[in-house]
Tab-separated table of C-alpha atoms in Angstrom:
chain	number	residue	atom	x	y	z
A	16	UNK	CA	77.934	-32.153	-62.482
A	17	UNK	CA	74.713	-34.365	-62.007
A	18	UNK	CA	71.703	-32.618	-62.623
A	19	UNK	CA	68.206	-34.474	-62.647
A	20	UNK	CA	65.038	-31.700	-64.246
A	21	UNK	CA	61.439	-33.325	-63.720
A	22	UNK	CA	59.034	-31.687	-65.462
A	23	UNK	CA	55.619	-32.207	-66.049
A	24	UNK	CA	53.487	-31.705	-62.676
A	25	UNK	CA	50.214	-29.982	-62.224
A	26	UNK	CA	46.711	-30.572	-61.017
A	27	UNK	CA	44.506	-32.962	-62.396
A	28	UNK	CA	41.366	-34.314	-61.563
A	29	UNK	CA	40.964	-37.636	-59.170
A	30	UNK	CA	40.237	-40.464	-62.135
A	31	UNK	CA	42.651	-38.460	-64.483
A	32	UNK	CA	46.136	-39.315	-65.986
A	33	UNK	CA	49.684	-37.052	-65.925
A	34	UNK	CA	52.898	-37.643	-66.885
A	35	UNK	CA	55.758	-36.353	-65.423
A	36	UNK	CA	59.038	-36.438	-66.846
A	37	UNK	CA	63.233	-36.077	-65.647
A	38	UNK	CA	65.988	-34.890	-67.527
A	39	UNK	CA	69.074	-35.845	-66.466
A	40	UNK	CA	72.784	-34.980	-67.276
A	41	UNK	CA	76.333	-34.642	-65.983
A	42	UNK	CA	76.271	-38.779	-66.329
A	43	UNK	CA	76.055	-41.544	-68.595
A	44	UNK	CA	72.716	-42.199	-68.053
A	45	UNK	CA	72.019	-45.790	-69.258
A	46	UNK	CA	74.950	-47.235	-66.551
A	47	UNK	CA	72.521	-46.498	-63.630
A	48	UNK	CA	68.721	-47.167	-62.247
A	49	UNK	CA	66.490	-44.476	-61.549
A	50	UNK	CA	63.587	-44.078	-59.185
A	51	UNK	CA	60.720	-41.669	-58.504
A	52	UNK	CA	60.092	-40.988	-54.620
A	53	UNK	CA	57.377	-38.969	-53.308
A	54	UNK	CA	56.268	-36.869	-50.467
A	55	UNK	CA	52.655	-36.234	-49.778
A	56	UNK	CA	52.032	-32.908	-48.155
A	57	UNK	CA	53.424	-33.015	-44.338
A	58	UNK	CA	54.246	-36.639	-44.953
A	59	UNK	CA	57.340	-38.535	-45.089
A	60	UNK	CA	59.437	-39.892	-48.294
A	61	UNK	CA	57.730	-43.063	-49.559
A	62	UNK	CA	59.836	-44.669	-53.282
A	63	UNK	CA	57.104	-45.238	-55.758
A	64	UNK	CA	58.983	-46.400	-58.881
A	65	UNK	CA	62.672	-47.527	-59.853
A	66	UNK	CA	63.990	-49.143	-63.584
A	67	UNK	CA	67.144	-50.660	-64.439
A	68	UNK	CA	69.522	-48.627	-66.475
A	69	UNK	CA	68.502	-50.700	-69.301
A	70	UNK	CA	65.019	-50.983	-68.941
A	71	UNK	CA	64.474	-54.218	-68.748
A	72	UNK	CA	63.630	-54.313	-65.495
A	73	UNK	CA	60.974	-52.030	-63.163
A	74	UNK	CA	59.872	-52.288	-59.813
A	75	UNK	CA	56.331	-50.122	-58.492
A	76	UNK	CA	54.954	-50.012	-54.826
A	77	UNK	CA	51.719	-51.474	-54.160
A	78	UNK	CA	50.139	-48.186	-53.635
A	79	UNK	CA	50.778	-47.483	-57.526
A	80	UNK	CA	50.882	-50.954	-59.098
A	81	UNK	CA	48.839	-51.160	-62.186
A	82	UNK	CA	48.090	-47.535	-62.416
A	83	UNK	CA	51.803	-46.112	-62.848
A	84	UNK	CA	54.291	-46.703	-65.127
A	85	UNK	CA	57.878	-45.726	-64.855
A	86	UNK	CA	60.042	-45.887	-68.255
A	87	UNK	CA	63.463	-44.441	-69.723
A	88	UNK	CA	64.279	-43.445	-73.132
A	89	UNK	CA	68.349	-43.796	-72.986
A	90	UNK	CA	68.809	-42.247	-76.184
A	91	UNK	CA	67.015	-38.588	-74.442
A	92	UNK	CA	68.347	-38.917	-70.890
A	93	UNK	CA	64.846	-38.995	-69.833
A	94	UNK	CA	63.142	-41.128	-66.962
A	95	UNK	CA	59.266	-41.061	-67.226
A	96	UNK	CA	56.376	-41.573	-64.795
A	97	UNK	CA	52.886	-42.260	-66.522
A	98	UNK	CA	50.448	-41.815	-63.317
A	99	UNK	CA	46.834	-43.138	-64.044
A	100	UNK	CA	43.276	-43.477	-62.808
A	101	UNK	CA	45.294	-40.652	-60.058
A	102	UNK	CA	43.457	-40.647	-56.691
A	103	UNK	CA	43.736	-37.586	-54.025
A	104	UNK	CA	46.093	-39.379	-52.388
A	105	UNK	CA	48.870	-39.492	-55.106
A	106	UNK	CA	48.989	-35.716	-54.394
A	107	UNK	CA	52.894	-35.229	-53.622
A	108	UNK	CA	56.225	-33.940	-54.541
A	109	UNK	CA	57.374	-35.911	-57.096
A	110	UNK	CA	61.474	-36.622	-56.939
A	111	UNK	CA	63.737	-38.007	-59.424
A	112	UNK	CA	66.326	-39.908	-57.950
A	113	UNK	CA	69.501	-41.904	-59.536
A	114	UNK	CA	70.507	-44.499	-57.740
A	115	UNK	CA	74.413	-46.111	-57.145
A	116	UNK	CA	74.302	-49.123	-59.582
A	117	UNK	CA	72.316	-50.025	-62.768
A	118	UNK	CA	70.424	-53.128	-61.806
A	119	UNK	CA	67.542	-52.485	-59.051
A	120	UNK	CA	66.932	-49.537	-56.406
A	121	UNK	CA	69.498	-49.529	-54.188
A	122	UNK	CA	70.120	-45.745	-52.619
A	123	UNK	CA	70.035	-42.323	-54.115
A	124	UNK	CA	73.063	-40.207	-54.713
A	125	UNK	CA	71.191	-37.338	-56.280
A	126	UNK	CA	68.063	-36.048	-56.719
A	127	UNK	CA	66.160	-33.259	-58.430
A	128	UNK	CA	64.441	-30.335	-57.186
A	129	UNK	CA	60.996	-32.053	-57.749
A	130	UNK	CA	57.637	-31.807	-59.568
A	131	UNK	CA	54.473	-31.107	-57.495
A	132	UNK	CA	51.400	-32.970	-58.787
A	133	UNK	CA	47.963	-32.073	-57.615
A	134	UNK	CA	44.937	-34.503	-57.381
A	135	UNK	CA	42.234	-32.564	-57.048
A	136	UNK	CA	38.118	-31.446	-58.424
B	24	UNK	CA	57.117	-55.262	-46.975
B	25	UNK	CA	59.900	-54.426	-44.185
B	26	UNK	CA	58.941	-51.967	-41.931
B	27	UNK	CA	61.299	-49.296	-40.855
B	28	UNK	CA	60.326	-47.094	-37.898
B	29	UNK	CA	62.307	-44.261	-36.139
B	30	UNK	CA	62.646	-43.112	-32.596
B	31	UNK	CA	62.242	-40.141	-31.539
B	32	UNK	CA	59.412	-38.486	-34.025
B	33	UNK	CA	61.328	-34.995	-32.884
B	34	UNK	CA	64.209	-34.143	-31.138
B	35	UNK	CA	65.670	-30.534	-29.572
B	36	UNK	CA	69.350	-30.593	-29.240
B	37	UNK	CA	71.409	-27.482	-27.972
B	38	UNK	CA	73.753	-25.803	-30.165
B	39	UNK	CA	77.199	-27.961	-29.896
B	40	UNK	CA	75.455	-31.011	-28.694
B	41	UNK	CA	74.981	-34.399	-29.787
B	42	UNK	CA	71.887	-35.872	-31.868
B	43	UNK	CA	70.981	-39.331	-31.812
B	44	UNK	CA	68.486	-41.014	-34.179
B	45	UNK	CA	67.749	-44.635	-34.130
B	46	UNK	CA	65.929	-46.754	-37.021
B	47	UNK	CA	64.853	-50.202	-36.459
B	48	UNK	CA	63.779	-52.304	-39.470
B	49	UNK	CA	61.415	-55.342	-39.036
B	50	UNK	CA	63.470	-57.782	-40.369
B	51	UNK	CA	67.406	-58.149	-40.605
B	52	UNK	CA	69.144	-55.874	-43.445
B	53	UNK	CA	72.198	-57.867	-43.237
B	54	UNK	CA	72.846	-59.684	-45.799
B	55	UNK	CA	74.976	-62.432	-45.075
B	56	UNK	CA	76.352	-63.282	-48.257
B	57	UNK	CA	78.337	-59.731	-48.697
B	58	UNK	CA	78.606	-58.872	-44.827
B	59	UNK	CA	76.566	-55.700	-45.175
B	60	UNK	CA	73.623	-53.837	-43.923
B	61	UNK	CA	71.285	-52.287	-46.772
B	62	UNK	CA	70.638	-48.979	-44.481
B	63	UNK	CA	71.106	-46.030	-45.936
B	64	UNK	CA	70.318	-42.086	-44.233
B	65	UNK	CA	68.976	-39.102	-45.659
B	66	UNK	CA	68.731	-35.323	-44.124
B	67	UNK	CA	65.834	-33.503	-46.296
B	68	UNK	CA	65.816	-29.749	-45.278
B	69	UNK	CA	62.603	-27.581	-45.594
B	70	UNK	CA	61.950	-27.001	-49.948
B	71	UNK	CA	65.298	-29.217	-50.761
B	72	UNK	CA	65.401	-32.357	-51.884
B	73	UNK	CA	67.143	-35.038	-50.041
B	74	UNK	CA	70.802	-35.780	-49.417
B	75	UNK	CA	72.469	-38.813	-49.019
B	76	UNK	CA	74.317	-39.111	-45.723
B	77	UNK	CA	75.389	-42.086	-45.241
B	78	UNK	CA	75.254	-45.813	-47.276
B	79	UNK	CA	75.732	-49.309	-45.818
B	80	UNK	CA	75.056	-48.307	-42.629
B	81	UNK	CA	78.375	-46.343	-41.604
B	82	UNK	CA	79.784	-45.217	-44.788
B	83	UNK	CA	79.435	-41.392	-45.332
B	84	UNK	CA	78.769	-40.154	-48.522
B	85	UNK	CA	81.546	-37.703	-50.063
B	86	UNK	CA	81.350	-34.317	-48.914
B	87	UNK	CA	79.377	-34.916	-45.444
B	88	UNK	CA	80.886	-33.314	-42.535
B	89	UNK	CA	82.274	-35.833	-40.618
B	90	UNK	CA	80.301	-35.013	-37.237
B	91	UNK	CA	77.641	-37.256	-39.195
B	92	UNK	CA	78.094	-40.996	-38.486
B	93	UNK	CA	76.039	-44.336	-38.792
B	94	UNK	CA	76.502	-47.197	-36.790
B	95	UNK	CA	74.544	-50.388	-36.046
B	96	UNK	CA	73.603	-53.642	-37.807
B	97	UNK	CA	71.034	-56.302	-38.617
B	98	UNK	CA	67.808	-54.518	-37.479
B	99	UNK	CA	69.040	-51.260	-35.137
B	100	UNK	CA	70.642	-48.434	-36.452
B	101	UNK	CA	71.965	-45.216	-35.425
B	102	UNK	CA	72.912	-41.681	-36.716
B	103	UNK	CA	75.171	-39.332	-34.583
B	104	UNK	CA	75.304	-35.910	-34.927
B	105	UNK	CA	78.123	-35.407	-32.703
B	106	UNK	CA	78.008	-31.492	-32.923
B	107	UNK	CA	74.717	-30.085	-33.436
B	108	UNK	CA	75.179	-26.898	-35.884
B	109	UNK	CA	72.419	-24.614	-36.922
B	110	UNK	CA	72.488	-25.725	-40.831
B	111	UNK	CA	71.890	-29.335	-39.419
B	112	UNK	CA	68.189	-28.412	-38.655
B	113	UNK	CA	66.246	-30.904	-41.023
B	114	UNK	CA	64.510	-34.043	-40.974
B	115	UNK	CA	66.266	-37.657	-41.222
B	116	UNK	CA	65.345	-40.551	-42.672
B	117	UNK	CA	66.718	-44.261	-42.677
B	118	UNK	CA	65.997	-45.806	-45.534
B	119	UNK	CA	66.344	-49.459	-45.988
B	120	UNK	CA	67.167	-50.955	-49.986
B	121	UNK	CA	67.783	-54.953	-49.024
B	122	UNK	CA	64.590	-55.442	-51.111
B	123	UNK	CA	61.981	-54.141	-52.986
B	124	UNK	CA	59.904	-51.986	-52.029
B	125	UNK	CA	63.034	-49.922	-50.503
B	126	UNK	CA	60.945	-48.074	-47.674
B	127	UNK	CA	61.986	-45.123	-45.229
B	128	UNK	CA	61.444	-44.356	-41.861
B	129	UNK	CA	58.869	-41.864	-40.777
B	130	UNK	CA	61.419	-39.425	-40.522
B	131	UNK	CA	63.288	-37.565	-37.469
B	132	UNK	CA	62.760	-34.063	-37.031
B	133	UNK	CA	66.166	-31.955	-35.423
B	134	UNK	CA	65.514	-28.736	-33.914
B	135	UNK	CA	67.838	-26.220	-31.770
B	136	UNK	CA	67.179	-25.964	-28.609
């Protein structure tokens, strides 16, 4: 059985850093991309970050570029979301989500329960 | 960025009836090489995380009942809820992954009426 775990969330002040984190099993991890996708309180889903499932290759919105990073370590079944200079806006559920193929964000077959991250003073 | 946008914002359907959702993206998610549409749908339910509906525009996902179906190509889209049940209370979203940035829809909300 898939299961994706993110972990990590919490508040943090606008300007600040956070890094959330997803553990995944019930799949051989490395064969398949992986994306984060948000939701913003009362707001719709909007995908922030995917990566290959080799890493070699990651994709951000514009909303985030230059202040996230999204990263795997294959060898700990763990996708990663380093969130910088974080602005009240970034507030949102944060979802892990595998996708249906390995090389770029395609769709998401499952997700995890998600990790809420607060922006606020 | 491609723009996807959903009609209605909200919809009430009676218990046994049918829903109808439409997405229209702002350019074409055919792509012509392979024959298909990059459209995907999504029903999120209230503290749940999203679940895959349907893929390539009228394929549905393993497990979904089958009074779920997607139709439509190129820009307009559709998903049918042919019988309206009470666990199908949720919102929808059409998401399109042609490109990146894969966006979604606004999102559909189904009520009972």
């Amino acid at each position: 059985e898939v299961q994706l775990l993110e972990s990590g969330g919490g508040l943090v002040q606008p300007g600040g850093s956070l890094r959330v984190s997803c553990a995944a099993s019930g799949f051989t991890f490395s064969n398949y991309a992986m994306s984060w996708v948000r939701q913003a309180p009362g707001k719709g889903l909007e995908w922030v970050s995917g990566i290959s499932g080799s890493g070699g290759s990651t994709y951000h919105a514009d909303s985030v570029k230059g202040r996230f990073t999204i990263s795997r370590d294959n060898s700990k079944n763990t996708l990663y979301l380093q969130m910088n200079s974080l602005r009240a806006e970034d507030t949102a559920v944060f979802y892990c989500a595998k996708d249906v193929y390995s090389d770029y964000p395609h769709y998401f077959d499952h997700w995890g329960q998600g990790t809420l991250v607060t922006v606020s003073s | 960025d491609i723009v996807m946008t959903q009609s209605p914002d909200s919809l009430a359907v009676s218990l046994g009836e049918r829903a109808t959702i439409n997405c229209k993206s702002s350019q074409s998610v055919l792509y012509s090489s392979n024959n298909k549409n990059y459209l995907a749908w999504y029903q999120k339910k209230s503290g749940q995380p999203p679940k895959l509906l349907i893929y390539w525009a009228s394929t549905r996902e393993s497990g979904v009942p089958d009074r779920f179906s997607g139709s439509g190509s190129g820009t307009d889209f559709t998903l049918t809820i042919s019988s309206l049940q009470a666990e199908d209370v949720a919102v929808y979203y059409c998401q399109h992954y042609y490109r990146t940035p894969q966006t979604f829809g606004q999102g559909t909300k189904v009520e009972i009426k």
